[in-house]
Amino acid sequence: MIPRSTSGRAAAADRLARADRSRTFPPLPARSGARGLFAESWWGSAWLDALETTALDSARLARGRTYARDGHVDTINVTPGRIVATVRGSRPRPYSAEIRLRTLTDQEWDGLLDAIAADPDRLAALLAKTLPPALADSEVRLLPGPGDLVPRCSCPDHGRPCKHAAALCFQVARLLDTDPFVLLLMRGRGERELLDALSLRNTALTARETRHPVPAHGRTTVYRRGSGPGTGPGPGHGEEPPAARSAHGSATVTGDAPGEQPAAVEASSRGIPARAALADRPRPPLPPPLPVPPQPGRPPALPDGDGLPFDPATLEFLAADAAARAHACVSAATPGPGAGRTALHSPFPDLPAWEDAIRLTATAHPTAGLTATTRALYRDLAEATGRTPTDVARAVAAWRQGGPEGLALLDTPWNPPAGDFDRARSALLAADLPSLRPRHNHLTDPDRGIQLRFGHDHRWYPYESEPGADDWWPAGPADPDPVAALTTLVAR
């Protein structure tokens, strides 16, 4: 017995179904100078009618319309029964606005799909991205009515709706203008799911017509089998073209119309494998890769929320780091003009947890100044790693000074071999700079509170401390020339 490998196909089908029931739309552009009707289609206007007839404050609606027109609504996500977007208001962080709508029951969906399958014009209209009025006015109500739209928002305004939720509603009307399948998704089914269900219904209808042909004088559907030559209706007069007729399989249909002759259609061939049919098909060349942007993008600000399992600022921070790392990887993998393909190596080696935490902290806020945000970040990191905020701040300064090597030199001295380190003292004396005392890879003048540390990368890392104290902090960028590094340090 051959085991069935249905679990993989079932999982793939489940992923497709879940993806089909969630659509994300980028922010719609601002509508500069638009002062007329916000929706352009009749169904988009009906959506706004459901909002406006139950709004308790027309002033909030007007402000919401202005927010939508000026592009304050960010990415919109539509899932069955729920529309969510962040809306930028007067505060730095946006608010999370939401619109809820009842989904249709399975019985209502069956009735709606039967109504579409029974009239090909309705399906053609949907595929053309229009909503036929006959479908909207059927027994199953698609468009929302008064009170069907339930707005919610994270802002402190308890209006129903507030201006942020109203702005979201206005932008959804623009989405509906271009694609009525968005409305069907709100009611519970995705576009692919609907088209597959309609295809099954059409297949079943065709099979029933094949098993029980209707006499020609009483037919209301198209012909599906051949007629006598020159006597039956030809293509364009109710009969399918020959290519379409041959696809329906073999059957003998006897027509009752005058002049119609019985015609037997040969059984369709078994066909050929798709691989063989497409083997000689010409393939166009792939387009050239897009140019790498000069800078990585910045993620949008997330709204504050109560009871969230994460900190929005931390998520923004991680998203920005992921964008920066992806940009660096793509930049490193992009060959220069005329260069061939090279082996790909990640510019980000694996780091221990402490070093990676310091890297994240140093790159998230690249300025050297301490702010309330950076202090809170240092405090949280110190608590998580069992260190002090001062240790974190010093490590961040070392990372900004020299990356992983700068952080390694902060706490780990080493003994360099004879060569550059020994020659550095003579170069400093020749430049009439202060004499520094060597120890390991350090050159130090404790009375002045200055120090140079020699790295494995043959660069010199300047440090400073209060005179007479042993509290050394990174001071300025590393330099391959000890004279330049010490000159900059002395001039501070």
Short mmCIF file of C-alpha atoms in Angstrom, two decimals, residues 157-479:
data_model
loop_
_atom_site.label_atom_id
_atom_site.label_comp_id
_atom_site.label_asym_id
_atom_site.label_seq_id
_atom_site.Cartn_x
_atom_site.Cartn_y
_atom_site.Cartn_z
CA ASP A 157 -11.35 60.31 21.89
CA HIS A 158 -14.48 58.25 22.54
CA GLY A 159 -16.36 59.61 19.53
CA ARG A 160 -18.20 57.14 17.33
CA PRO A 161 -16.32 57.27 15.10
CA CYS A 162 -13.30 59.35 16.04
CA LYS A 163 -11.47 61.20 13.28
CA HIS A 164 -8.84 58.44 12.97
CA ALA A 165 -11.41 55.66 12.41
CA ALA A 166 -13.33 57.97 10.07
CA ALA A 167 -10.13 58.57 8.05
CA LEU A 168 -9.69 54.81 7.75
CA CYS A 169 -13.26 54.43 6.47
CA PHE A 170 -12.71 57.08 3.82
CA GLN A 171 -9.55 55.36 2.60
CA VAL A 172 -11.30 51.98 2.50
CA ALA A 173 -13.88 53.54 0.17
CA ARG A 174 -11.00 54.29 -2.22
CA LEU A 175 -9.89 50.64 -2.01
CA LEU A 176 -13.43 49.49 -2.81
CA ASP A 177 -13.52 51.80 -5.84
CA THR A 178 -10.71 49.83 -7.47
CA ASP A 179 -11.49 46.32 -6.22
CA PRO A 180 -14.89 45.11 -4.92
CA PHE A 181 -13.23 41.84 -3.87
CA VAL A 182 -12.03 43.84 -0.84
CA LEU A 183 -15.66 44.01 0.27
CA LEU A 184 -16.06 40.26 -0.23
CA LEU A 185 -12.94 39.69 1.86
CA MET A 186 -14.40 41.82 4.65
CA ARG A 187 -17.47 39.59 4.49
CA GLY A 188 -15.33 36.48 4.98
CA ARG A 189 -13.91 35.04 1.74
CA GLY A 190 -10.76 35.78 -0.27
CA GLU A 191 -10.65 36.32 -4.03
CA ARG A 192 -8.88 33.05 -4.90
CA GLU A 193 -11.23 31.13 -2.61
CA LEU A 194 -14.28 32.67 -4.29
CA LEU A 195 -13.06 32.03 -7.82
CA ASP A 196 -12.24 28.41 -6.99
CA ALA A 197 -15.71 27.91 -5.52
CA LEU A 198 -17.33 29.48 -8.60
CA SER A 199 -15.22 27.27 -10.86
CA LEU A 200 -16.49 24.16 -9.06
CA ARG A 201 -20.07 25.34 -9.40
CA ASN A 202 -19.63 25.99 -13.12
CA THR A 203 -18.05 22.56 -13.58
CA ALA A 204 -20.97 20.91 -11.81
CA LEU A 205 -23.43 22.89 -13.93
CA THR A 206 -21.66 21.82 -17.13
CA ALA A 207 -21.67 18.18 -16.02
CA ARG A 208 -25.41 18.30 -15.35
CA GLU A 209 -26.06 19.79 -18.79
CA THR A 210 -23.93 17.05 -20.40
CA ARG A 211 -25.81 14.24 -18.64
CA HIS A 212 -29.24 15.78 -19.25
CA PRO A 213 -29.14 17.76 -22.52
CA VAL A 214 -31.91 20.25 -23.06
CA PRO A 215 -33.82 20.12 -26.38
CA ALA A 216 -32.72 22.83 -28.75
CA HIS A 217 -36.11 24.52 -28.96
CA GLY A 218 -36.14 24.92 -25.17
CA ARG A 219 -32.49 25.69 -24.56
CA THR A 220 -31.56 28.86 -22.80
CA THR A 221 -27.85 28.06 -22.52
CA VAL A 222 -25.13 27.87 -25.14
CA TYR A 223 -24.63 24.83 -27.33
CA ARG A 224 -22.01 22.45 -26.01
CA ARG A 225 -21.90 19.87 -28.79
CA GLY A 226 -21.49 19.98 -32.56
CA SER A 227 -24.22 20.53 -35.11
CA GLY A 228 -24.52 19.65 -38.72
CA PRO A 229 -22.28 21.55 -41.08
CA GLY A 230 -23.78 24.79 -42.16
CA THR A 231 -27.11 24.27 -40.45
CA GLY A 232 -26.55 24.87 -36.73
CA PRO A 233 -25.62 28.13 -35.11
CA GLY A 234 -21.95 28.99 -35.55
CA PRO A 235 -19.53 30.76 -33.24
CA GLY A 236 -20.91 34.04 -32.08
CA HIS A 237 -24.52 32.78 -32.33
CA GLY A 238 -24.83 30.79 -29.14
CA GLU A 239 -22.50 27.88 -30.04
CA GLU A 240 -19.03 27.53 -28.58
CA PRO A 241 -16.07 27.72 -30.97
CA PRO A 242 -14.57 24.36 -32.08
CA ALA A 243 -11.63 24.58 -29.68
CA ALA A 244 -13.98 25.06 -26.78
CA ARG A 245 -16.29 22.24 -27.95
CA SER A 246 -13.46 19.73 -28.10
CA ALA A 247 -12.52 20.49 -24.50
CA HIS A 248 -15.85 19.21 -23.18
CA GLY A 249 -15.15 15.55 -23.87
CA SER A 250 -17.13 13.06 -25.94
CA ALA A 251 -20.90 12.88 -26.14
CA THR A 252 -23.59 12.63 -28.80
CA VAL A 253 -26.26 15.31 -28.62
CA THR A 254 -29.39 15.19 -30.69
CA GLY A 255 -30.87 18.57 -31.45
CA ASP A 256 -34.56 19.17 -32.15
CA ALA A 257 -34.13 22.38 -34.07
CA PRO A 258 -34.99 22.21 -37.79
CA GLY A 259 -31.93 21.34 -39.85
CA GLU A 260 -29.84 20.27 -36.88
CA GLN A 261 -28.09 16.96 -37.41
CA PRO A 262 -26.67 14.60 -34.79
CA ALA A 263 -22.93 14.92 -34.45
CA ALA A 264 -20.62 12.56 -32.62
CA VAL A 265 -17.56 14.14 -31.08
CA GLU A 266 -14.51 11.96 -30.88
CA ALA A 267 -13.12 11.17 -27.48
CA SER A 268 -10.51 13.63 -26.40
CA SER A 269 -6.92 12.45 -26.50
CA ARG A 270 -5.04 11.60 -23.37
CA GLY A 271 -2.85 14.68 -23.85
CA ILE A 272 0.86 15.09 -23.21
CA PRO A 273 2.79 15.94 -20.05
CA ALA A 274 3.00 19.65 -19.29
CA ARG A 275 6.80 19.39 -19.11
CA ALA A 276 6.93 18.20 -22.73
CA ALA A 277 4.49 20.86 -23.89
CA LEU A 278 6.55 23.65 -22.33
CA ALA A 279 10.01 22.24 -23.10
CA ASP A 280 10.60 24.33 -26.24
CA ARG A 281 8.77 27.39 -25.03
CA PRO A 282 11.02 30.47 -25.34
CA ARG A 283 11.78 32.15 -22.05
CA PRO A 284 12.53 35.86 -21.94
CA PRO A 285 15.71 36.90 -20.13
CA LEU A 286 15.42 37.95 -16.51
CA PRO A 287 15.33 41.71 -15.93
CA PRO A 288 18.42 43.29 -14.40
CA PRO A 289 18.40 43.61 -10.61
CA LEU A 290 17.17 46.85 -9.13
CA PRO A 291 19.86 49.26 -7.91
CA VAL A 292 20.66 49.19 -4.22
CA PRO A 293 19.19 52.24 -2.45
CA PRO A 294 21.77 54.58 -0.94
CA GLN A 295 20.38 54.18 2.57
CA PRO A 296 18.27 51.53 4.32
CA GLY A 297 14.65 52.39 4.89
CA ARG A 298 13.15 53.31 8.21
CA PRO A 299 10.13 51.41 9.58
CA PRO A 300 6.99 53.40 10.35
CA ALA A 301 6.30 54.44 13.91
CA LEU A 302 4.03 52.01 15.71
CA PRO A 303 1.12 53.10 17.89
CA ASP A 304 1.16 52.73 21.64
CA GLY A 305 -1.22 50.17 23.05
CA ASP A 306 -2.25 48.72 26.37
CA GLY A 307 -1.67 45.06 27.12
CA LEU A 308 0.64 44.42 24.18
CA PRO A 309 3.09 41.49 24.59
CA PHE A 310 5.93 43.69 23.30
CA ASP A 311 7.23 47.24 23.51
CA PRO A 312 6.46 49.16 20.25
CA ALA A 313 9.74 51.10 20.51
CA THR A 314 11.70 47.85 20.81
CA LEU A 315 9.96 46.39 17.75
CA GLU A 316 10.73 49.54 15.75
CA PHE A 317 14.31 49.27 16.92
CA LEU A 318 14.64 45.64 15.77
CA ALA A 319 12.92 46.39 12.44
CA ALA A 320 15.35 49.24 11.76
CA ASP A 321 18.30 46.97 12.55
CA ALA A 322 16.95 44.24 10.25
CA ALA A 323 16.61 46.79 7.42
CA ALA A 324 20.16 48.05 7.98
CA ARG A 325 21.60 44.53 8.00
CA ALA A 326 19.67 43.56 4.86
CA HIS A 327 20.91 46.72 3.12
CA ALA A 328 24.50 45.90 4.08
CA CYS A 329 24.16 42.31 2.85
CA VAL A 330 22.67 43.39 -0.50
CA SER A 331 25.35 46.07 -0.89
CA ALA A 332 28.10 43.54 -0.20
CA ALA A 333 26.60 41.03 -2.66
CA THR A 334 26.18 43.54 -5.51
CA PRO A 335 29.19 43.33 -7.86
CA GLY A 336 30.66 46.49 -9.28
CA PRO A 337 30.58 47.42 -12.97
CA GLY A 338 32.25 44.70 -15.02
CA ALA A 339 32.78 42.43 -12.03
CA GLY A 340 31.77 38.81 -12.13
CA ARG A 341 29.95 36.76 -9.57
CA THR A 342 31.83 36.33 -6.30
CA ALA A 343 31.30 34.13 -3.29
CA LEU A 344 28.79 35.66 -0.91
CA HIS A 345 29.83 36.26 2.68
CA SER A 346 27.68 37.93 5.30
CA PRO A 347 29.13 41.22 6.58
CA PHE A 348 27.66 40.35 9.96
CA PRO A 349 29.46 37.50 11.75
CA ASP A 350 27.73 35.60 14.51
CA LEU A 351 28.21 37.40 17.81
CA PRO A 352 27.71 36.37 21.44
CA ALA A 353 24.55 37.71 23.05
CA TRP A 354 26.36 40.48 24.96
CA GLU A 355 28.23 41.75 21.90
CA ASP A 356 25.12 41.63 19.71
CA ALA A 357 23.12 43.52 22.33
CA ILE A 358 25.80 46.21 22.41
CA ARG A 359 25.85 46.32 18.61
CA LEU A 360 22.08 46.79 18.51
CA THR A 361 22.19 49.53 21.13
CA ALA A 362 25.07 51.37 19.46
CA THR A 363 23.54 51.29 15.98
CA ALA A 364 19.98 52.08 17.05
CA HIS A 365 21.00 55.45 18.48
CA PRO A 366 24.24 56.39 16.71
CA THR A 367 24.62 59.77 18.41
CA ALA A 368 27.00 59.96 21.34
CA GLY A 369 24.75 62.08 23.56
CA LEU A 370 22.72 60.62 26.39
CA THR A 371 18.99 61.20 26.20
CA ALA A 372 16.07 59.93 28.24
CA THR A 373 15.53 57.24 25.58
CA THR A 374 19.14 56.03 25.60
CA ARG A 375 19.30 56.07 29.39
CA ALA A 376 16.19 53.89 29.58
CA LEU A 377 17.68 51.58 26.96
CA TYR A 378 20.96 51.27 28.87
CA ARG A 379 19.09 50.61 32.08
CA ASP A 380 16.97 47.84 30.53
CA LEU A 381 19.99 46.22 28.91
CA ALA A 382 21.99 46.36 32.14
CA GLU A 383 19.16 44.69 34.02
CA ALA A 384 18.87 41.96 31.38
CA THR A 385 22.61 41.20 31.31
CA GLY A 386 23.48 41.61 35.00
CA ARG A 387 25.70 44.65 34.44
CA THR A 388 25.52 48.30 35.35
CA PRO A 389 24.25 51.10 33.09
CA THR A 390 27.79 52.55 33.20
CA ASP A 391 29.19 49.28 31.84
CA VAL A 392 26.64 49.38 29.03
CA ALA A 393 27.38 53.02 28.18
CA ARG A 394 31.14 52.36 28.11
CA ALA A 395 30.67 49.28 25.90
CA VAL A 396 28.45 51.23 23.51
CA ALA A 397 31.12 53.92 23.21
CA ALA A 398 33.74 51.23 22.48
CA TRP A 399 31.56 49.68 19.76
CA ARG A 400 31.02 53.05 18.11
CA GLN A 401 34.76 53.57 18.23
CA GLY A 402 35.77 50.37 16.50
CA GLY A 403 33.03 47.78 16.27
CA PRO A 404 33.87 44.28 17.55
CA GLU A 405 37.58 45.09 17.85
CA GLY A 406 36.84 48.23 19.84
CA LEU A 407 34.66 46.25 22.23
CA ALA A 408 37.32 43.54 22.60
CA LEU A 409 39.97 46.13 23.52
CA LEU A 410 37.75 47.58 26.24
CA ASP A 411 38.30 44.74 28.70
CA THR A 412 40.92 42.42 27.18
CA PRO A 413 44.59 43.52 26.96
CA TRP A 414 47.06 41.55 24.83
CA ASN A 415 50.77 41.50 24.12
CA PRO A 416 51.52 42.65 20.57
CA PRO A 417 54.63 41.34 18.80
CA ALA A 418 57.61 43.54 18.15
CA GLY A 419 57.11 45.96 15.30
CA ASP A 420 54.47 48.66 14.95
CA PHE A 421 53.84 48.90 18.69
CA ASP A 422 57.53 49.45 19.53
CA ARG A 423 58.05 51.97 16.73
CA ALA A 424 55.06 54.00 17.89
CA ARG A 425 56.85 55.37 20.99
CA SER A 426 59.73 56.70 18.88
CA ALA A 427 57.27 58.29 16.45
CA LEU A 428 55.44 60.01 19.30
CA LEU A 429 58.67 61.40 20.79
CA ALA A 430 59.81 62.62 17.36
CA ALA A 431 56.48 64.49 17.01
CA ASP A 432 57.14 66.20 20.37
CA LEU A 433 54.10 64.54 21.93
CA PRO A 434 53.86 63.42 25.57
CA SER A 435 55.85 60.33 26.53
CA LEU A 436 53.60 57.36 27.20
CA ARG A 437 54.38 54.36 29.37
CA PRO A 438 53.89 50.92 27.73
CA ARG A 439 52.01 48.04 29.32
CA HIS A 440 50.64 45.17 27.27
CA ASN A 441 49.03 46.88 24.25
CA HIS A 442 48.48 50.17 26.14
CA LEU A 443 50.52 53.40 25.99
CA THR A 444 49.47 55.52 28.97
CA ASP A 445 50.14 58.88 30.63
CA PRO A 446 48.13 58.56 33.88
CA ASP A 447 48.94 62.09 35.02
CA ARG A 448 47.38 63.57 31.90
CA GLY A 449 44.61 60.95 31.75
CA ILE A 450 45.39 59.92 28.16
CA GLN A 451 45.97 56.46 26.67
CA LEU A 452 46.36 54.71 23.31
CA ARG A 453 45.39 51.05 22.86
CA PHE A 454 46.86 49.05 19.99
CA GLY A 455 44.33 46.75 18.30
CA HIS A 456 44.68 43.49 16.43
CA ASP A 457 43.69 45.45 13.32
CA HIS A 458 46.87 47.60 13.71
CA ARG A 459 44.88 50.69 14.60
CA TRP A 460 45.27 52.92 17.65
CA TYR A 461 42.27 53.50 19.89
CA PRO A 462 42.36 56.69 22.02
CA TYR A 463 41.08 56.58 25.63
CA GLU A 464 40.81 59.24 28.31
CA SER A 465 40.25 59.33 32.06
CA GLU A 466 40.21 61.79 34.91
CA PRO A 467 43.89 62.46 35.80
CA GLY A 468 45.07 60.02 38.44
CA ALA A 469 41.94 57.84 38.11
CA ASP A 470 41.76 54.46 36.49
CA ASP A 471 38.41 55.02 34.76
CA TRP A 472 39.12 54.83 31.03
CA TRP A 473 36.57 55.70 28.36
CA PRO A 474 36.87 55.50 24.55
CA ALA A 475 37.54 58.98 23.17
CA GLY A 476 37.26 59.49 19.43
CA PRO A 477 37.70 57.22 16.42
CA ALA A 478 40.54 54.75 15.91
CA ASP A 479 43.42 55.73 13.65
#
